[in-house]
Coordinates of C-alpha atoms in Angstrom, one line a residue:
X65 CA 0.0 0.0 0.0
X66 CA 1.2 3.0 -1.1
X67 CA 0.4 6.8 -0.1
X68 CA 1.0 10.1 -2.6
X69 CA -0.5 13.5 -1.6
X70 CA -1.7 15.3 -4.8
X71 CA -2.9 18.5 -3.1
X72 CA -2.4 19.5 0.4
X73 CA -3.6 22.9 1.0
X74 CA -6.6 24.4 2.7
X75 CA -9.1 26.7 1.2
X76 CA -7.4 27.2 -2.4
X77 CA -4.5 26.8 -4.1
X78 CA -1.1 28.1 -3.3
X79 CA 2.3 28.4 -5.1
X80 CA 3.3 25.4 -3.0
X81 CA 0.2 23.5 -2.3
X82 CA -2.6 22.9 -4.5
X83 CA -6.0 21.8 -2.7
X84 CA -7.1 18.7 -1.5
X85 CA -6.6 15.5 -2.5
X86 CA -4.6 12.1 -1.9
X87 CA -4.3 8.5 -3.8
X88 CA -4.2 5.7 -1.9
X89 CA -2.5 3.0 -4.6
X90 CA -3.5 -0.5 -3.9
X91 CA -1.3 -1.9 -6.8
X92 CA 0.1 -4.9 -4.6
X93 CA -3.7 -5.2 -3.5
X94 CA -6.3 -5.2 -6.5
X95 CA -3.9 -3.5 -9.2
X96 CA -6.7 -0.2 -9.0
X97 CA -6.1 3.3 -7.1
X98 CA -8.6 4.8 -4.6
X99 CA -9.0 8.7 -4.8
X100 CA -9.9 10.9 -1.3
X101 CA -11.2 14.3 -2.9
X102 CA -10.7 15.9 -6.2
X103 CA -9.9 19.8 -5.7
X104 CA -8.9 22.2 -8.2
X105 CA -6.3 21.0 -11.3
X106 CA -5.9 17.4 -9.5
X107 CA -6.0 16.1 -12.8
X108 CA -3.1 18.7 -13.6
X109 CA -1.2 17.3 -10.4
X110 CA -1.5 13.6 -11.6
X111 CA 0.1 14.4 -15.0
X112 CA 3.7 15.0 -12.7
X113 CA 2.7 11.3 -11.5
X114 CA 2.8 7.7 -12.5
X115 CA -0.9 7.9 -12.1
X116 CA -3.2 6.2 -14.6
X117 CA -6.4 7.7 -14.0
X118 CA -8.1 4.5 -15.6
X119 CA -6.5 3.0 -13.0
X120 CA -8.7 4.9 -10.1
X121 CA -11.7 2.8 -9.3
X122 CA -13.3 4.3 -6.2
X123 CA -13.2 8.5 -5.6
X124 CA -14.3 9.1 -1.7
X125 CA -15.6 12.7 -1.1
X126 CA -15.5 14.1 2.7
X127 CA -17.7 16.5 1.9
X128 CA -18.7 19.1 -0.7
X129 CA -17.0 22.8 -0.3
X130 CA -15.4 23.4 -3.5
X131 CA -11.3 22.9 -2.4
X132 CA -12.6 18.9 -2.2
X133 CA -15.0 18.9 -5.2
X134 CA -13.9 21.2 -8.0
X135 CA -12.0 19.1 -9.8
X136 CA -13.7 16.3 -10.5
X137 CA -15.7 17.3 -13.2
X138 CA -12.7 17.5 -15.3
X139 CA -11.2 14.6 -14.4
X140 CA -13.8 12.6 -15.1
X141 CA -14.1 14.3 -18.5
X142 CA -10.5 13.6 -19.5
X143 CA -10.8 10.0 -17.8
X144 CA -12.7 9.7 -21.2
X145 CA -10.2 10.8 -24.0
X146 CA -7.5 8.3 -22.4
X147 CA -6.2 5.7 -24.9
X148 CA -4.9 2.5 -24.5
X149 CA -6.9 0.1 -21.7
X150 CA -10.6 0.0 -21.2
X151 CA -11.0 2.2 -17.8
X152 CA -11.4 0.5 -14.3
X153 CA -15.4 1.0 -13.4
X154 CA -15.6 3.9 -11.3
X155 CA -17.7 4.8 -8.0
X156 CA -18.3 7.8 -6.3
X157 CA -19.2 8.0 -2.8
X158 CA -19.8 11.3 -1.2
X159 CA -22.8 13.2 1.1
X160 CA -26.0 13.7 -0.3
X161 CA -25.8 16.1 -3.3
X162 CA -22.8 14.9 -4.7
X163 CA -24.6 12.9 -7.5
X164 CA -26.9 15.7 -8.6
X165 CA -24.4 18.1 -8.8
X166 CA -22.3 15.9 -10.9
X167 CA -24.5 14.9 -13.2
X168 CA -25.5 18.4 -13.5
X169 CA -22.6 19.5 -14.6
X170 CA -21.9 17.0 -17.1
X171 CA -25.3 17.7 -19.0
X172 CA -24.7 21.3 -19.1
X173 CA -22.0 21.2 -20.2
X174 CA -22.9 18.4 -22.7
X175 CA -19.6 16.3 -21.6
X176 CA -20.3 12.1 -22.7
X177 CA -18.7 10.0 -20.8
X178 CA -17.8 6.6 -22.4
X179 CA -17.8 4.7 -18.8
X180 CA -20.4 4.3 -16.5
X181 CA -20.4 5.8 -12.7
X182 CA -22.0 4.3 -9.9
X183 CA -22.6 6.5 -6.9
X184 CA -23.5 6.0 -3.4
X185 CA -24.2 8.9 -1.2
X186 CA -23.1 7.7 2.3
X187 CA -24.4 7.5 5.5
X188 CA -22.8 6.8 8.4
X189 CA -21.5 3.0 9.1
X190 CA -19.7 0.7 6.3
X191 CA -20.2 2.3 2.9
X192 CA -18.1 -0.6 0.6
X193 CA -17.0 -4.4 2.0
X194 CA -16.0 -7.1 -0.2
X195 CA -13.4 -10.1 0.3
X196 CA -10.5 -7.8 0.7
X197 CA -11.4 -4.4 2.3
X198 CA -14.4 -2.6 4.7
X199 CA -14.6 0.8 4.5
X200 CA -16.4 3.0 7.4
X201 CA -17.7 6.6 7.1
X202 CA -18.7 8.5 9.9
X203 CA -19.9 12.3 10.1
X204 CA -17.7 14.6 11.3
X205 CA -17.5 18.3 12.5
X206 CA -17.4 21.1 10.2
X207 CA -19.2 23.6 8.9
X208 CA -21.6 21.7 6.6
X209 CA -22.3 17.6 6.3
X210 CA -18.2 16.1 6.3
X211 CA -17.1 12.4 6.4
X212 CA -14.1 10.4 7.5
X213 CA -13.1 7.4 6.0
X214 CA -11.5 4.0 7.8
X215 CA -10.3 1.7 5.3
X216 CA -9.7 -1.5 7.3
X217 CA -7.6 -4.6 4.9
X218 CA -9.2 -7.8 5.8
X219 CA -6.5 -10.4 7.6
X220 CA -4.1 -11.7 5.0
X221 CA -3.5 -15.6 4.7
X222 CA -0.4 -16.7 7.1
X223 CA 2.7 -18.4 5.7
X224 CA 2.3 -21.2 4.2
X225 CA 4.8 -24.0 5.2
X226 CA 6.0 -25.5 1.6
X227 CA 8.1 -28.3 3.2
X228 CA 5.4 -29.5 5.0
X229 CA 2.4 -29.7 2.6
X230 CA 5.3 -31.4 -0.3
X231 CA 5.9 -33.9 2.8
X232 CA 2.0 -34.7 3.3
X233 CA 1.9 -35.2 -0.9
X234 CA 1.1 -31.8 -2.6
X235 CA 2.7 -31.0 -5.5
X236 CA 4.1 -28.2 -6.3
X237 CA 2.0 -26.2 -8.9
X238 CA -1.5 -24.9 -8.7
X239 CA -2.8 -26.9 -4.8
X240 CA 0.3 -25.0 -2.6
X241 CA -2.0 -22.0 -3.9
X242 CA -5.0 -22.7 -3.0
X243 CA -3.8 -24.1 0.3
X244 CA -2.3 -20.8 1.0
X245 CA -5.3 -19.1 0.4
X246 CA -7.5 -21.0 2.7
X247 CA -8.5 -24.0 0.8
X248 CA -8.4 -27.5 1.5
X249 CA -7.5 -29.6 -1.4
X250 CA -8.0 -33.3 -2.6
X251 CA -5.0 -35.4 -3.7
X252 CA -5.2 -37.7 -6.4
X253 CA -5.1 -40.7 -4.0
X254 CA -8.3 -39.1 -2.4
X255 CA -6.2 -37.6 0.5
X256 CA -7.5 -34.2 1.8
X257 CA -5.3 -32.0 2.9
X258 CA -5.9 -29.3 5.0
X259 CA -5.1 -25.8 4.6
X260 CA -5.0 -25.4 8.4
X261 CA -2.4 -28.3 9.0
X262 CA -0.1 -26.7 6.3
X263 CA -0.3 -22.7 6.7
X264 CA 0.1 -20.1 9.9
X265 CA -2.7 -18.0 11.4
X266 CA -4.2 -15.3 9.4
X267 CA -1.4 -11.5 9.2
X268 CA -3.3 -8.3 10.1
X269 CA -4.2 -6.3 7.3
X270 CA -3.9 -2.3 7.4
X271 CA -5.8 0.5 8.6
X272 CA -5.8 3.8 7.2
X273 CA -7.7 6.7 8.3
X274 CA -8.9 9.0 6.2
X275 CA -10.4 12.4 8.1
X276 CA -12.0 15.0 6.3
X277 CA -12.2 18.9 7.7
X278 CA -13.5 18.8 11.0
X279 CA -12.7 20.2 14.5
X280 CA -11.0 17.7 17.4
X281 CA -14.0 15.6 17.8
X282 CA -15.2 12.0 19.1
X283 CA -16.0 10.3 15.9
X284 CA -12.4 11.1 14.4
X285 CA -11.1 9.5 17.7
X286 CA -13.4 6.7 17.0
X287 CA -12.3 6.2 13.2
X288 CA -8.9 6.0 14.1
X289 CA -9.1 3.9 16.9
X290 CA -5.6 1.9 16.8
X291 CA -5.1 2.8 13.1
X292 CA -1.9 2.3 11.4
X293 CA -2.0 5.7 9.7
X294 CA -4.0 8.7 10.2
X295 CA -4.4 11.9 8.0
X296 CA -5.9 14.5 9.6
X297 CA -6.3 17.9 8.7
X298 CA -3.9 21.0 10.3
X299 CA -5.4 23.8 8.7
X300 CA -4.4 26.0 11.7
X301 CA -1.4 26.0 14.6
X302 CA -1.6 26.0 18.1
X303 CA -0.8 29.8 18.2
X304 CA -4.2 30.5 16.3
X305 CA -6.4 27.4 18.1
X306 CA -9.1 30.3 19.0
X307 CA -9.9 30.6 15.3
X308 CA -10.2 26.7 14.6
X309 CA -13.0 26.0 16.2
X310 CA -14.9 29.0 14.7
X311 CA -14.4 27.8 11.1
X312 CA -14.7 24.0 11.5
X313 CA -10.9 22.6 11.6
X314 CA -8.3 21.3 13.7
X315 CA -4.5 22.2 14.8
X316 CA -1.4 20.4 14.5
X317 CA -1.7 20.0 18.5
X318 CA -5.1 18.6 18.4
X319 CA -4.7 16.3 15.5
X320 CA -1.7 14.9 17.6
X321 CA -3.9 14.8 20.9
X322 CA -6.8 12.6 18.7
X323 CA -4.0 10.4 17.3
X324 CA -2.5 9.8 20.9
X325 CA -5.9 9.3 22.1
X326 CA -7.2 6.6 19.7
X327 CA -4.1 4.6 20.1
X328 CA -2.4 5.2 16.5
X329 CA 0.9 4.1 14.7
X330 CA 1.4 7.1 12.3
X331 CA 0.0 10.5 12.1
X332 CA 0.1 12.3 8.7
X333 CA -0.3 16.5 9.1
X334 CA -2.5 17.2 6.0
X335 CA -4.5 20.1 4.6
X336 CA -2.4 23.1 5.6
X337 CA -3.5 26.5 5.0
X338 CA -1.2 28.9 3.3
X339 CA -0.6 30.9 6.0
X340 CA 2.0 28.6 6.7
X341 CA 5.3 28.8 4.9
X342 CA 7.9 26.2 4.4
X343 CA 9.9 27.8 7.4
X344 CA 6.8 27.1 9.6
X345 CA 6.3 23.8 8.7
X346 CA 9.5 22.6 11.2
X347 CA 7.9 24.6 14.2
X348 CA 3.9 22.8 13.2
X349 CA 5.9 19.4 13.3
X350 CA 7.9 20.1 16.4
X351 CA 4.9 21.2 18.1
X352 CA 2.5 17.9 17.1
X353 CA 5.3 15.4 17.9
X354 CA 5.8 17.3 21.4
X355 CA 2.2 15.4 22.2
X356 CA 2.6 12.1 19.5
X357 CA 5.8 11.3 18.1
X358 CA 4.9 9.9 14.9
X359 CA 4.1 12.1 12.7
X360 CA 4.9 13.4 9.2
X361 CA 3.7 16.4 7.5
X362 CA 2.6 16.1 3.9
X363 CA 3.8 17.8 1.1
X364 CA 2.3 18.1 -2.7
X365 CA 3.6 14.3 -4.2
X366 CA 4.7 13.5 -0.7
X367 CA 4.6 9.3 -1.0
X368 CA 4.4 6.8 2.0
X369 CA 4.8 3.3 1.9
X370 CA 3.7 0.8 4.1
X371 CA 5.6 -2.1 4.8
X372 CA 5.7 -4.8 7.7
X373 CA 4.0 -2.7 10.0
X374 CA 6.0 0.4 9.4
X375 CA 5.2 3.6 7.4
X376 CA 8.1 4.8 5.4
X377 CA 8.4 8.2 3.3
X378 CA 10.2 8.0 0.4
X379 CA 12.5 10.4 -1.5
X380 CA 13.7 10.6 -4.9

């Protein structure tokens, strides 16, 4: 699993930060990317990627003030004129409004799209499950209706102990497969072997935390609840907590309390206003890891990878 930070601004655009929005790339996973929010020029962002927007198959919205929304419209559009590879079917999930206001826009603005999108406007509880992930919304606090995410990978199959399934009669091809996957398999002497007898107990999957805007609240603690890794907003510094509450967002210091509190791995610092420049971005890290020391602020194409239980940033 894989983390890269296409915008990570608050409000609107800066020179240094464009506005919100972050891949999470599930290559190893199910080969497909999953988009949180589509702000302004995203699609402009992915072009200085390795991003195949065919590729993205689900596009979560937190919630629907235009730094989040605005640019979805056109990358749907241009998710159109792609060559090459039929595109991965898409759905939207977002609060109520979201669908009308796309398809709105694409029928005035007579823009065909030549793939179908499913959406589902989201209540609180799980939104998506299938046979590898869940995924959790719950509303947050903000100024109008605002969801996080919790992404939670279902357990993994354990090891699978080769010497001892070849030993019992399984050969090697196709069966050591299945019988790492969970299933039991028939010999062709009629022996049945047992995936239990040849395999370790289930490995943890992830959990990622995705919060949109919202003040230092209950149901972000809840969402992260021992979470590998967190994003959470820092729109505003401890210095300037008094005007946090007022518009619906959260400091560095309180995003590090809710981390602490839920029992977290990895805090990521995300959606920074642009009040902030890049000398201030030391002191706002200093100050969070003062109260949880795992955190990482995120930068426009900042990339995290996770790996045997630890969250690495890379460099190039």
């Amino acid at each position: 699993m894989e983390l890269e930070f296409l915008g990570t601004g608050a409000g609107m655009p800066s020179k240094g930060r464009n506005t919100s929005s972050l891949a999470l790339k599930l290559y190893e996973e199910r080969g497909t990317i999953w988009l949180f929010d589509c702000g302004e020029a995203t699609q402009h962002q992915i072009l200085r990627t390795a991003i195949k927007p065919r590729k993205i198959e689900k596009i979560f919205i937190t919630h629907l003030h235009g730094d989040h929304i605005f640019g979805l419209p056109g990358l749907l559009s241009s998710r159109s004129f792609l060559g090459g590879e039929e595109p991965t079917p898409l759905t939207l999930y977002g609060p109520s409004g979201l669908k009308g206001w796309v398809h709105f826009t694409l029928e005035l603005t007579k823009t065909h799209l030549n793939y179908p999108i499913r959406f589902v406007e989201i209540e609180e509880g799980i939104i998506f499950e299938d046979e590898q992930f869940i995924v959790k919304a719950k509303e947050l606090e903000h100024v109008i209706p605002c969801y996080g995410f919790r992404i939670e990978q279902k357990p993994l199959p354990g090891e699978l102990y080769i010497e001892k399934a070849l030993k019992l009669g399984v050969p090697k091809g196709p069966m050591l497969g299945k019988l790492k996957n969970g299933e039991d398999v028939v010999l062709d002497n009629g022996t049945i072997v047992y995936s239990k007898e040849v395999t370790g107990p289930p490995k943890k999957g992830f959990v990622v935390t995705v919060l949109g805007d919202t003040t230092y609240c209950r149901k972000s603690i809840e969402l992260s609840k021992d979470a590998d890794v967190v994003i959470h907003e820092a729109t505003f510094d401890h210095a300037t907590a008094n005007l946090a509450k007022d518009y619906g967002h959260s400091t560095n210091v309180e995003a590090a309390k809710m981390a602490k509190e839920a029992g977290a791995k990895y805090l990521i610092l995300n959606h920074l206003s642009a009040r902030f420049l890049p000398h201030d971005i030391e002191k706002l890290l200093k100050e969070a890891k003062q109260v949880f020391p795992n955190v990482f602020v995120a930068h426009d194409f900042s990339k995290f990878h996770w790996k045997n239980g630890k969250l690495n940033e890379l460099y190039f």
